[in-house]
Amino acid sequence: GADLDDDGVVGDTMPVVVTRGTSEWLVFADTDRDGSLADERPVRDFATAQEWFGWSSRGRLPPVGIAVTVHDSAGGPSLTLVFDTSGHGTHVAGIAAGHDLYGVPGFDGVAPGARLLGLKIANNANRVTTSGSMRRALAYAVAFARQVRLPLVINLSFGVGNLDPWRTRIDAVVDSVLDANPDVILTAAATNDGPGLGTLGFPATARRVISVGATAPQVFSGRSPHDPTPDPVAWYSSRGGSRAGPDLVAPGTAWSVVPRFLGGQEEKSGTSMAAPHVAGLAARLYSAMLQQDRAPDRAVVVQALVATATPLPEATLIDQGAGLPDLPAAARWLAETSRLPRIDASIDAVDGRAALVFGPGPIPRHAQLWLRRTDAPTEMPIRIRSTAPWLQVEGSSLRMLPTSGLVLHLVLDTAALAAPGVRVGSVIVEDAANRRLGPLVRVPVTVRVPLSPGGSSSGVVAVHAGGVGRQLVLADSGLGMRVAVRTLSDEGRVLAALHEPGGQPYREIPIRSAGHGDGRGVVDVAGSDVRSGAYEVVVVAPPSNGVAARVEVTRSPVLLTATLRDRALAVQAVNLTETGLDIDLRAYQQGIGRRDSTGWQSDGTLAMALVVPPWAAALVLDVSLPGEVWSQLTDFSVSLRGASGRLIQEAPLNHPFGRVRVRLPAGRAGETLTLLLTPAFAEVEASARWQAEVVTRFEAAAGRPVDGGGAGRARLGPGAARVHRVAPVEWPLPVPPGWAPLLTVRVDEGVDHRWTHQLILASGRGDSE
């Protein structure tokens, strides 16, 4: 973005002249850098003329397209040049509505006759949205569509992790726009935090959007395009859980157009690629309605897509929604349907994407679901059914839905649900007078039964081709654990994913390959990273064959702590088991660390200066936001810049907690880095304020012993504690003012297990945290 003409020089300048034409402002730019405007064409406002220019040396094609917005301001012109150095939106637009891409006849997107309106909601500095930009884009799109008198389909290939039980502000904004405009369709990417439960991100969690997950097209892996085997749900595609979704799945890999500077990156994958596919389908169905002289109606088009979708074998409602859309079938359904009753389902009288989740605690035998008709004040006959034998609905399957609504009483067979694992069923409601309309309500019911607590536990999952198997693991804060996945056959190989309580992918390496025997996949979670609650282990089978795998969990038998008081270090291990343990207790200085609470900040970027120690090999940043702040945002950027201002690393915070790890070459010793924290609020308000906790750690390449060689291996009895004291402690790595020693406490248990806990010790007088 700093070298727009691609001549290898940063700091480009370009003369631009803005002049009044007969009816509008015209912009002339020296695009070929020949020092003259005589050979340049005028460029008009992009919103009205769709004109743009590129900038390069004579004879070279411009790498970046630059759009012009120019309008009257205080009697003169106000000029903005808009460009994008990401290319994500270009690729997405090609999937939705490209035509003869790359000059190849028939190389089209899904709806090549649609008119494209591109609205930029993120900046180029950190590639995250800006405060209020999504709301402004929605308002602009609706107004533009009204002006040109065309039906509107909006695609948002964007999303970040939602947080239970919060309802995010952007979800409410999106729903308010769609409620006010029932003819506007909005498709939203489900996000790429799968395969764990409860990973559906906002704004795909809004009530009125079409939430789109992804399949993994095997043609990109070499499978013949004529092979009838269905493509599986992509492992990365986010799943529902506490919220219903996604609504549909679509191909998550596509070859599409990209800007010239991204040549060679035409193939991309993600739910970002699946959402515009469905947006294109919706546009074609809207076109069909216009040809039939019918007014565009979002609810009817959405129902046409979901009612006629093809479910993928073995995948559940929270993995795939209704399945893969079938455009010809949806068009036929649309042509034959003139009436669509609409029923909303809610849990505990709370509107939203209704879903029921039970566990990891006791599973209730009874539950309730509320139904109400929203399109007409008349009663209607409905048919109710369950998709799982352990889930029943009390009463007749045929009954009337009164104008006042109806409470469904659900019964769960708790005996059939006693074994560890995750099971998903659904409650389906149809119009008994016209079942061809398809399900009007789909409510997923998920039951999660964890593996037994204690030192070690295991469970087997049998996974169909391309499918997932799940086990739940209970964890206690501060106690490390080892999760291992191994296939039961030496021919099998799987992906093993770990998700933290709440659904967030594990903060270090969330997914890895796993095989048989010594090829098993292992995740060691340090006690300092463990959160209390239920972790989810997901086994993903390859698309070619089903696999059986064993999930094994070993929990730390010792609680590790350390305290520092007046340069006296005490390191302690407590045996939590009822048997003796053979342990070796050690302590190492890993580096330095500190905790910073930003306090309440106004809407805007916060900068923090960090001086790199000469011994530092890595910088690790943990950023945490309160739930009440996260629910107000659309994005949060964490970026790191060097002393020259050049970007070192950037990462959007996709969840209320995020970790950024930066490798530091030796040349950065002594350099002052700048950490930038930038929130983007769903709405711009004068009172928009935020706070965060930032944990900063500079780590050495290897830990330095601080325990004088330790106390040696010893037997630790049941419930007993072992304390090793070092006074005065000498820190081999200097600890600057404002920082504290970063200590790693380690226990080697026998010869097979090693448990660690990392602490930032309180500096000065007093104990560590």
mmCIF file with all atom_site columns, N, CA and C in Angstrom, residues 158-164 166 168 171 188-207 209-214 236-248 271 317-321 353 355 499 502-505 630 654-655:
data_model
loop_
_atom_site.group_PDB
_atom_site.id
_atom_site.type_symbol
_atom_site.label_atom_id
_atom_site.label_alt_id
_atom_site.label_comp_id
_atom_site.label_asym_id
_atom_site.label_entity_id
_atom_site.label_seq_id
_atom_site.pdbx_PDB_ins_code
_atom_site.Cartn_x
_atom_site.Cartn_y
_atom_site.Cartn_z
_atom_site.occupancy
_atom_site.B_iso_or_equiv
_atom_site.pdbx_formal_charge
_atom_site.auth_seq_id
_atom_site.auth_comp_id
_atom_site.auth_asym_id
_atom_site.auth_atom_id
_atom_site.pdbx_PDB_model_num
ATOM 1   N N  . PHE A 1 158 ? -17.372 -11.883 6.232  1.00 0.00 ? 158 PHE A N  1
ATOM 2   C CA . PHE A 1 158 ? -16.727 -11.312 7.408  1.00 0.00 ? 158 PHE A CA 1
ATOM 3   C C  . PHE A 1 158 ? -17.338 -11.961 8.632  1.00 0.00 ? 158 PHE A C  1
ATOM 4   N N  . GLY A 1 159 ? -16.556 -12.092 9.677  1.00 0.00 ? 159 GLY A N  1
ATOM 5   C CA . GLY A 1 159 ? -17.123 -12.574 10.921 1.00 0.00 ? 159 GLY A CA 1
ATOM 6   C C  . GLY A 1 159 ? -16.058 -12.797 11.967 1.00 0.00 ? 159 GLY A C  1
ATOM 7   N N  . VAL A 1 160 ? -16.426 -12.616 13.220 1.00 0.00 ? 160 VAL A N  1
ATOM 8   C CA . VAL A 1 160 ? -15.555 -12.917 14.349 1.00 0.00 ? 160 VAL A CA 1
ATOM 9   C C  . VAL A 1 160 ? -16.377 -13.642 15.410 1.00 0.00 ? 160 VAL A C  1
ATOM 10  N N  . GLY A 1 161 ? -15.682 -14.208 16.392 1.00 0.00 ? 161 GLY A N  1
ATOM 11  C CA . GLY A 1 161 ? -16.340 -15.107 17.329 1.00 0.00 ? 161 GLY A CA 1
ATOM 12  C C  . GLY A 1 161 ? -17.359 -14.433 18.222 1.00 0.00 ? 161 GLY A C  1
ATOM 13  N N  . ASN A 1 162 ? -18.527 -15.034 18.319 1.00 0.00 ? 162 ASN A N  1
ATOM 14  C CA . ASN A 1 162 ? -19.545 -14.537 19.226 1.00 0.00 ? 162 ASN A CA 1
ATOM 15  C C  . ASN A 1 162 ? -19.266 -15.037 20.638 1.00 0.00 ? 162 ASN A C  1
ATOM 16  N N  . LEU A 1 163 ? -19.914 -14.441 21.583 1.00 0.00 ? 163 LEU A N  1
ATOM 17  C CA . LEU A 1 163 ? -19.660 -14.747 22.985 1.00 0.00 ? 163 LEU A CA 1
ATOM 18  C C  . LEU A 1 163 ? -20.987 -14.955 23.690 1.00 0.00 ? 163 LEU A C  1
ATOM 19  N N  . ASP A 1 164 ? -21.194 -16.138 24.235 1.00 0.00 ? 164 ASP A N  1
ATOM 20  C CA . ASP A 1 164 ? -22.400 -16.385 25.017 1.00 0.00 ? 164 ASP A CA 1
ATOM 21  C C  . ASP A 1 164 ? -22.236 -15.781 26.402 1.00 0.00 ? 164 ASP A C  1
ATOM 22  N N  . TRP A 1 166 ? -23.909 -13.094 25.420 1.00 0.00 ? 166 TRP A N  1
ATOM 23  C CA . TRP A 1 166 ? -24.104 -11.749 24.892 1.00 0.00 ? 166 TRP A CA 1
ATOM 24  C C  . TRP A 1 166 ? -24.769 -11.778 23.532 1.00 0.00 ? 166 TRP A C  1
ATOM 25  N N  . THR A 1 168 ? -24.664 -9.483  20.383 1.00 0.00 ? 168 THR A N  1
ATOM 26  C CA . THR A 1 168 ? -23.789 -8.405  19.950 1.00 0.00 ? 168 THR A CA 1
ATOM 27  C C  . THR A 1 168 ? -24.584 -7.269  19.320 1.00 0.00 ? 168 THR A C  1
ATOM 28  N N  . ASP A 1 171 ? -25.201 -7.646  15.533 1.00 0.00 ? 171 ASP A N  1
ATOM 29  C CA . ASP A 1 171 ? -26.331 -8.525  15.215 1.00 0.00 ? 171 ASP A CA 1
ATOM 30  C C  . ASP A 1 171 ? -27.637 -7.740  15.267 1.00 0.00 ? 171 ASP A C  1
ATOM 31  N N  . ALA A 1 188 ? -24.133 -14.195 5.174  1.00 0.00 ? 188 ALA A N  1
ATOM 32  C CA . ALA A 1 188 ? -22.982 -13.935 6.047  1.00 0.00 ? 188 ALA A CA 1
ATOM 33  C C  . ALA A 1 188 ? -22.177 -15.212 6.221  1.00 0.00 ? 188 ALA A C  1
ATOM 34  N N  . ALA A 1 189 ? -20.864 -15.090 6.132  1.00 0.00 ? 189 ALA A N  1
ATOM 35  C CA . ALA A 1 189 ? -19.971 -16.225 6.333  1.00 0.00 ? 189 ALA A CA 1
ATOM 36  C C  . ALA A 1 189 ? -20.047 -16.695 7.782  1.00 0.00 ? 189 ALA A C  1
ATOM 37  N N  . ALA A 1 190 ? -20.096 -18.002 7.965  1.00 0.00 ? 190 ALA A N  1
ATOM 38  C CA . ALA A 1 190 ? -20.223 -18.572 9.311  1.00 0.00 ? 190 ALA A CA 1
ATOM 39  C C  . ALA A 1 190 ? -18.952 -18.397 10.134 1.00 0.00 ? 190 ALA A C  1
ATOM 40  N N  . THR A 1 191 ? -17.846 -18.000 9.519  1.00 0.00 ? 191 THR A N  1
ATOM 41  C CA . THR A 1 191 ? -16.480 -17.865 10.045 1.00 0.00 ? 191 THR A CA 1
ATOM 42  C C  . THR A 1 191 ? -15.765 -19.215 10.005 1.00 0.00 ? 191 THR A C  1
ATOM 43  N N  . ASN A 1 192 ? -14.460 -19.173 10.259 1.00 0.00 ? 192 ASN A N  1
ATOM 44  C CA . ASN A 1 192 ? -13.584 -20.332 10.049 1.00 0.00 ? 192 ASN A CA 1
ATOM 45  C C  . ASN A 1 192 ? -12.986 -20.839 11.351 1.00 0.00 ? 192 ASN A C  1
ATOM 46  N N  . ASP A 1 193 ? -13.797 -20.907 12.398 1.00 0.00 ? 193 ASP A N  1
ATOM 47  C CA . ASP A 1 193 ? -13.326 -21.345 13.705 1.00 0.00 ? 193 ASP A CA 1
ATOM 48  C C  . ASP A 1 193 ? -13.683 -22.796 14.004 1.00 0.00 ? 193 ASP A C  1
ATOM 49  N N  . GLY A 1 194 ? -14.206 -23.535 13.009 1.00 0.00 ? 194 GLY A N  1
ATOM 50  C CA . GLY A 1 194 ? -14.573 -24.916 13.237 1.00 0.00 ? 194 GLY A CA 1
ATOM 51  C C  . GLY A 1 194 ? -13.348 -25.783 13.488 1.00 0.00 ? 194 GLY A C  1
ATOM 52  N N  . PRO A 1 195 ? -13.585 -27.075 13.772 1.00 0.00 ? 195 PRO A N  1
ATOM 53  C CA . PRO A 1 195 ? -14.867 -27.778 13.742 1.00 0.00 ? 195 PRO A CA 1
ATOM 54  C C  . PRO A 1 195 ? -15.595 -27.839 15.081 1.00 0.00 ? 195 PRO A C  1
ATOM 55  N N  . GLY A 1 196 ? -15.214 -27.004 16.052 1.00 0.00 ? 196 GLY A N  1
ATOM 56  C CA . GLY A 1 196 ? -15.829 -27.079 17.367 1.00 0.00 ? 196 GLY A CA 1
ATOM 57  C C  . GLY A 1 196 ? -17.250 -26.556 17.391 1.00 0.00 ? 196 GLY A C  1
ATOM 58  N N  . LEU A 1 197 ? -17.992 -26.969 18.408 1.00 0.00 ? 197 LEU A N  1
ATOM 59  C CA . LEU A 1 197 ? -19.353 -26.499 18.610 1.00 0.00 ? 197 LEU A CA 1
ATOM 60  C C  . LEU A 1 197 ? -19.353 -25.049 19.089 1.00 0.00 ? 197 LEU A C  1
ATOM 61  N N  . GLY A 1 198 ? -20.429 -24.341 18.794 1.00 0.00 ? 198 GLY A N  1
ATOM 62  C CA . GLY A 1 198 ? -20.591 -22.986 19.294 1.00 0.00 ? 198 GLY A CA 1
ATOM 63  C C  . GLY A 1 198 ? -19.604 -22.002 18.713 1.00 0.00 ? 198 GLY A C  1
ATOM 64  N N  . THR A 1 199 ? -19.126 -22.250 17.496 1.00 0.00 ? 199 THR A N  1
ATOM 65  C CA . THR A 1 199 ? -18.127 -21.372 16.891 1.00 0.00 ? 199 THR A CA 1
ATOM 66  C C  . THR A 1 199 ? -18.724 -20.427 15.852 1.00 0.00 ? 199 THR A C  1
ATOM 67  N N  . LEU A 1 200 ? -20.022 -20.503 15.622 1.00 0.00 ? 200 LEU A N  1
ATOM 68  C CA . LEU A 1 200 ? -20.663 -19.595 14.673 1.00 0.00 ? 200 LEU A CA 1
ATOM 69  C C  . LEU A 1 200 ? -20.416 -18.152 15.104 1.00 0.00 ? 200 LEU A C  1
ATOM 70  N N  . GLY A 1 201 ? -19.882 -17.333 14.198 1.00 0.00 ? 201 GLY A N  1
ATOM 71  C CA . GLY A 1 201 ? -19.488 -15.975 14.568 1.00 0.00 ? 201 GLY A CA 1
ATOM 72  C C  . GLY A 1 201 ? -20.494 -14.934 14.130 1.00 0.00 ? 201 GLY A C  1
ATOM 73  N N  . PHE A 1 202 ? -20.361 -13.719 14.719 1.00 0.00 ? 202 PHE A N  1
ATOM 74  C CA . PHE A 1 202 ? -21.255 -12.647 14.290 1.00 0.00 ? 202 PHE A CA 1
ATOM 75  C C  . PHE A 1 202 ? -20.672 -11.970 13.067 1.00 0.00 ? 202 PHE A C  1
ATOM 76  N N  . PRO A 1 203 ? -21.490 -11.424 12.132 1.00 0.00 ? 203 PRO A N  1
ATOM 77  C CA . PRO A 1 203 ? -22.942 -11.268 12.206 1.00 0.00 ? 203 PRO A CA 1
ATOM 78  C C  . PRO A 1 203 ? -23.741 -12.458 11.661 1.00 0.00 ? 203 PRO A C  1
ATOM 79  N N  . ALA A 1 204 ? -23.101 -13.607 11.460 1.00 0.00 ? 204 ALA A N  1
ATOM 80  C CA . ALA A 1 204 ? -23.853 -14.791 11.017 1.00 0.00 ? 204 ALA A CA 1
ATOM 81  C C  . ALA A 1 204 ? -24.801 -15.288 12.090 1.00 0.00 ? 204 ALA A C  1
ATOM 82  N N  . THR A 1 205 ? -24.670 -14.772 13.324 1.00 0.00 ? 205 THR A N  1
ATOM 83  C CA . THR A 1 205 ? -25.585 -15.148 14.397 1.00 0.00 ? 205 THR A CA 1
ATOM 84  C C  . THR A 1 205 ? -26.815 -14.247 14.454 1.00 0.00 ? 205 THR A C  1
ATOM 85  N N  . ALA A 1 206 ? -26.891 -13.237 13.592 1.00 0.00 ? 206 ALA A N  1
ATOM 86  C CA . ALA A 1 206 ? -28.105 -12.417 13.533 1.00 0.00 ? 206 ALA A CA 1
ATOM 87  C C  . ALA A 1 206 ? -29.280 -13.279 13.074 1.00 0.00 ? 206 ALA A C  1
ATOM 88  N N  . ARG A 1 207 ? -30.471 -12.912 13.469 1.00 0.00 ? 207 ARG A N  1
ATOM 89  C CA . ARG A 1 207 ? -31.646 -13.762 13.228 1.00 0.00 ? 207 ARG A CA 1
ATOM 90  C C  . ARG A 1 207 ? -32.011 -13.840 11.756 1.00 0.00 ? 207 ARG A C  1
ATOM 91  N N  . VAL A 1 209 ? -30.298 -13.150 8.869  1.00 0.00 ? 209 VAL A N  1
ATOM 92  C CA . VAL A 1 209 ? -29.335 -13.382 7.797  1.00 0.00 ? 209 VAL A CA 1
ATOM 93  C C  . VAL A 1 209 ? -29.391 -14.839 7.347  1.00 0.00 ? 209 VAL A C  1
ATOM 94  N N  . ILE A 1 210 ? -28.818 -15.105 6.171  1.00 0.00 ? 210 ILE A N  1
ATOM 95  C CA . ILE A 1 210 ? -28.555 -16.489 5.763  1.00 0.00 ? 210 ILE A CA 1
ATOM 96  C C  . ILE A 1 210 ? -27.124 -16.788 6.170  1.00 0.00 ? 210 ILE A C  1
ATOM 97  N N  . SER A 1 211 ? -26.965 -17.627 7.161  1.00 0.00 ? 211 SER A N  1
ATOM 98  C CA . SER A 1 211 ? -25.641 -17.999 7.650  1.00 0.00 ? 211 SER A CA 1
ATOM 99  C C  . SER A 1 211 ? -25.111 -19.153 6.803  1.00 0.00 ? 211 SER A C  1
ATOM 100 N N  . VAL A 1 212 ? -23.899 -18.997 6.269  1.00 0.00 ? 212 VAL A N  1
ATOM 101 C CA . VAL A 1 212 ? -23.386 -19.952 5.285  1.00 0.00 ? 212 VAL A CA 1
ATOM 102 C C  . VAL A 1 212 ? -22.088 -20.589 5.773  1.00 0.00 ? 212 VAL A C  1
ATOM 103 N N  . GLY A 1 213 ? -22.108 -21.904 5.887  1.00 0.00 ? 213 GLY A N  1
ATOM 104 C CA . GLY A 1 213 ? -20.901 -22.683 6.150  1.00 0.00 ? 213 GLY A CA 1
ATOM 105 C C  . GLY A 1 213 ? -20.296 -23.169 4.852  1.00 0.00 ? 213 GLY A C  1
ATOM 106 N N  . ALA A 1 214 ? -19.209 -23.918 4.955  1.00 0.00 ? 214 ALA A N  1
ATOM 107 C CA . ALA A 1 214 ? -18.440 -24.300 3.769  1.00 0.00 ? 214 ALA A CA 1
ATOM 108 C C  . ALA A 1 214 ? -18.324 -25.815 3.639  1.00 0.00 ? 214 ALA A C  1
ATOM 109 N N  . TYR A 1 236 ? -12.791 -26.500 8.779  1.00 0.00 ? 236 TYR A N  1
ATOM 110 C CA . TYR A 1 236 ? -12.682 -25.174 9.382  1.00 0.00 ? 236 TYR A CA 1
ATOM 111 C C  . TYR A 1 236 ? -14.020 -24.460 9.504  1.00 0.00 ? 236 TYR A C  1
ATOM 112 N N  . SER A 1 237 ? -15.047 -24.964 8.853  1.00 0.00 ? 237 SER A N  1
ATOM 113 C CA . SER A 1 237 ? -16.337 -24.278 8.830  1.00 0.00 ? 237 SER A CA 1
ATOM 114 C C  . SER A 1 237 ? -16.934 -24.232 10.234 1.00 0.00 ? 237 SER A C  1
ATOM 115 N N  . SER A 1 238 ? -17.316 -23.049 10.687 1.00 0.00 ? 238 SER A N  1
ATOM 116 C CA . SER A 1 238 ? -17.845 -22.895 12.041 1.00 0.00 ? 238 SER A CA 1
ATOM 117 C C  . SER A 1 238 ? -19.195 -23.584 12.187 1.00 0.00 ? 238 SER A C  1
ATOM 118 N N  . ARG A 1 239 ? -19.436 -24.072 13.383 1.00 0.00 ? 239 ARG A N  1
ATOM 119 C CA . ARG A 1 239 ? -20.647 -24.837 13.675 1.00 0.00 ? 239 ARG A CA 1
ATOM 120 C C  . ARG A 1 239 ? -21.549 -24.084 14.642 1.00 0.00 ? 239 ARG A C  1
ATOM 121 N N  . GLY A 1 240 ? -22.803 -24.527 14.676 1.00 0.00 ? 240 GLY A N  1
ATOM 122 C CA . GLY A 1 240 ? -23.737 -24.007 15.653 1.00 0.00 ? 240 GLY A CA 1
ATOM 123 C C  . GLY A 1 240 ? -23.559 -24.708 16.983 1.00 0.00 ? 240 GLY A C  1
ATOM 124 N N  . GLY A 1 241 ? -24.508 -24.505 17.862 1.00 0.00 ? 241 GLY A N  1
ATOM 125 C CA . GLY A 1 241 ? -24.455 -25.096 19.197 1.00 0.00 ? 241 GLY A CA 1
ATOM 126 C C  . GLY A 1 241 ? -25.471 -24.393 20.055 1.00 0.00 ? 241 GLY A C  1
ATOM 127 N N  . SER A 1 242 ? -25.050 -23.349 20.752 1.00 0.00 ? 242 SER A N  1
ATOM 128 C CA . SER A 1 242 ? -25.982 -22.556 21.535 1.00 0.00 ? 242 SER A CA 1
ATOM 129 C C  . SER A 1 242 ? -26.870 -21.704 20.632 1.00 0.00 ? 242 SER A C  1
ATOM 130 N N  . ARG A 1 243 ? -26.481 -21.561 19.370 1.00 0.00 ? 243 ARG A N  1
ATOM 131 C CA . ARG A 1 243 ? -27.309 -20.895 18.362 1.00 0.00 ? 243 ARG A CA 1
ATOM 132 C C  . ARG A 1 243 ? -27.453 -21.823 17.170 1.00 0.00 ? 243 ARG A C  1
ATOM 133 N N  . ALA A 1 244 ? -28.624 -21.797 16.530 1.00 0.00 ? 244 ALA A N  1
ATOM 134 C CA . ALA A 1 244 ? -28.828 -22.596 15.326 1.00 0.00 ? 244 ALA A CA 1
ATOM 135 C C  . ALA A 1 244 ? -28.045 -21.982 14.183 1.00 0.00 ? 244 ALA A C  1
ATOM 136 N N  . GLY A 1 245 ? -27.477 -22.802 13.375 1.00 0.00 ? 245 GLY A N  1
ATOM 137 C CA . GLY A 1 245 ? -26.710 -22.335 12.243 1.00 0.00 ? 245 GLY A CA 1
ATOM 138 C C  . GLY A 1 245 ? -25.581 -23.317 11.985 1.00 0.00 ? 245 GLY A C  1
ATOM 139 N N  . PRO A 1 246 ? -25.007 -23.269 10.789 1.00 0.00 ? 246 PRO A N  1
ATOM 140 C CA . PRO A 1 246 ? -25.374 -22.386 9.681  1.00 0.00 ? 246 PRO A CA 1
ATOM 141 C C  . PRO A 1 246 ? -26.708 -22.785 9.062  1.00 0.00 ? 246 PRO A C  1
ATOM 142 N N  . ASP A 1 247 ? -27.234 -21.936 8.172  1.00 0.00 ? 247 ASP A N  1
ATOM 143 C CA . ASP A 1 247 ? -28.480 -22.275 7.484  1.00 0.00 ? 247 ASP A CA 1
ATOM 144 C C  . ASP A 1 247 ? -28.232 -23.183 6.294  1.00 0.00 ? 247 ASP A C  1
ATOM 145 N N  . LEU A 1 248 ? -27.103 -22.954 5.604  1.00 0.00 ? 248 LEU A N  1
ATOM 146 C CA . LEU A 1 248 ? -26.748 -23.712 4.412  1.00 0.00 ? 248 LEU A CA 1
ATOM 147 C C  . LEU A 1 248 ? -25.234 -23.874 4.369  1.00 0.00 ? 248 LEU A C  1
ATOM 148 N N  . THR A 1 271 ? -15.153 -19.909 4.574  1.00 0.00 ? 271 THR A N  1
ATOM 149 C CA . THR A 1 271 ? -16.588 -19.616 4.468  1.00 0.00 ? 271 THR A CA 1
ATOM 150 C C  . THR A 1 271 ? -16.811 -18.287 3.753  1.00 0.00 ? 271 THR A C  1
ATOM 151 N N  . LEU A 1 317 ? -27.507 -30.946 11.849 1.00 0.00 ? 317 LEU A N  1
ATOM 152 C CA . LEU A 1 317 ? -28.045 -29.609 11.601 1.00 0.00 ? 317 LEU A CA 1
ATOM 153 C C  . LEU A 1 317 ? -27.054 -28.524 12.013 1.00 0.00 ? 317 LEU A C  1
ATOM 154 N N  . ILE A 1 318 ? -26.295 -28.739 13.080 1.00 0.00 ? 318 ILE A N  1
ATOM 155 C CA . ILE A 1 318 ? -25.357 -27.708 13.511 1.00 0.00 ? 318 ILE A CA 1
ATOM 156 C C  . ILE A 1 318 ? -24.080 -27.705 12.678 1.00 0.00 ? 318 ILE A C  1
ATOM 157 N N  . ASP A 1 319 ? -23.851 -28.731 11.859 1.00 0.00 ? 319 ASP A N  1
ATOM 158 C CA . ASP A 1 319 ? -22.701 -28.758 10.958 1.00 0.00 ? 319 ASP A CA 1
ATOM 159 C C  . ASP A 1 319 ? -23.029 -28.135 9.606  1.00 0.00 ? 319 ASP A C  1
ATOM 160 N N  . GLN A 1 320 ? -24.197 -28.430 9.076  1.00 0.00 ? 320 GLN A N  1
ATOM 161 C CA . GLN A 1 320 ? -24.510 -28.090 7.696  1.00 0.00 ? 320 GLN A CA 1
ATOM 162 C C  . GLN A 1 320 ? -25.809 -27.327 7.509  1.00 0.00 ? 320 GLN A C  1
ATOM 163 N N  . GLY A 1 321 ? -26.608 -27.121 8.567  1.00 0.00 ? 321 GLY A N  1
ATOM 164 C CA . GLY A 1 321 ? -27.921 -26.531 8.364  1.00 0.00 ? 321 GLY A CA 1
ATOM 165 C C  . GLY A 1 321 ? -28.781 -27.444 7.515  1.00 0.00 ? 321 GLY A C  1
ATOM 166 N N  . ARG A 1 353 ? -31.628 -17.280 17.277 1.00 0.00 ? 353 ARG A N  1
ATOM 167 C CA . ARG A 1 353 ? -31.456 -18.533 16.544 1.00 0.00 ? 353 ARG A CA 1
ATOM 168 C C  . ARG A 1 353 ? -31.648 -19.679 17.536 1.00 0.00 ? 353 ARG A C  1
ATOM 169 N N  . ALA A 1 355 ? -31.885 -22.680 19.817 1.00 0.00 ? 355 ALA A N  1
ATOM 170 C CA . ALA A 1 355 ? -31.159 -23.938 19.926 1.00 0.00 ? 355 ALA A CA 1
ATOM 171 C C  . ALA A 1 355 ? -31.095 -24.318 21.395 1.00 0.00 ? 355 ALA A C  1
ATOM 172 N N  . HIS A 1 499 ? -10.730 -27.287 21.259 1.00 0.00 ? 499 HIS A N  1
ATOM 173 C CA . HIS A 1 499 ? -11.439 -26.015 21.461 1.00 0.00 ? 499 HIS A CA 1
ATOM 174 C C  . HIS A 1 499 ? -11.592 -25.756 22.946 1.00 0.00 ? 499 HIS A C  1
ATOM 175 N N  . GLY A 1 502 ? -16.341 -22.483 25.740 1.00 0.00 ? 502 GLY A N  1
ATOM 176 C CA . GLY A 1 502 ? -16.964 -21.392 24.988 1.00 0.00 ? 502 GLY A CA 1
ATOM 177 C C  . GLY A 1 502 ? -16.822 -21.542 23.493 1.00 0.00 ? 502 GLY A C  1
ATOM 178 N N  . GLY A 1 503 ? -15.952 -22.468 23.041 1.00 0.00 ? 503 GLY A N  1
ATOM 179 C CA . GLY A 1 503 ? -15.844 -22.742 21.607 1.00 0.00 ? 503 GLY A CA 1
ATOM 180 C C  . GLY A 1 503 ? -14.588 -22.233 20.941 1.00 0.00 ? 503 GLY A C  1
ATOM 181 N N  . GLN A 1 504 ? -13.876 -21.281 21.519 1.00 0.00 ? 504 GLN A N  1
ATOM 182 C CA . GLN A 1 504 ? -12.710 -20.706 20.868 1.00 0.00 ? 504 GLN A CA 1
ATOM 183 C C  . GLN A 1 504 ? -11.659 -21.776 20.570 1.00 0.00 ? 504 GLN A C  1
ATOM 184 N N  . PRO A 1 505 ? -11.082 -21.782 19.343 1.00 0.00 ? 505 PRO A N  1
ATOM 185 C CA . PRO A 1 505 ? -9.982  -22.712 19.071 1.00 0.00 ? 505 PRO A CA 1
ATOM 186 C C  . PRO A 1 505 ? -8.849  -22.515 20.061 1.00 0.00 ? 505 PRO A C  1
ATOM 187 N N  . TRP A 1 630 ? -16.669 -6.514  24.184 1.00 0.00 ? 630 TRP A N  1
ATOM 188 C CA . TRP A 1 630 ? -16.644 -7.330  22.964 1.00 0.00 ? 630 TRP A CA 1
ATOM 189 C C  . TRP A 1 630 ? -17.990 -7.292  22.245 1.00 0.00 ? 630 TRP A C  1
ATOM 190 N N  . ASN A 1 654 ? -10.021 -12.310 17.068 1.00 0.00 ? 654 ASN A N  1
ATOM 191 C CA . ASN A 1 654 ? -11.245 -12.960 16.611 1.00 0.00 ? 654 ASN A CA 1
ATOM 192 C C  . ASN A 1 654 ? -12.128 -13.433 17.758 1.00 0.00 ? 654 ASN A C  1
ATOM 193 N N  . HIS A 1 655 ? -11.649 -13.254 18.980 1.00 0.00 ? 655 HIS A N  1
ATOM 194 C CA . HIS A 1 655 ? -12.404 -13.658 20.168 1.00 0.00 ? 655 HIS A CA 1
ATOM 195 C C  . HIS A 1 655 ? -12.056 -12.683 21.284 1.00 0.00 ? 655 HIS A C  1
#
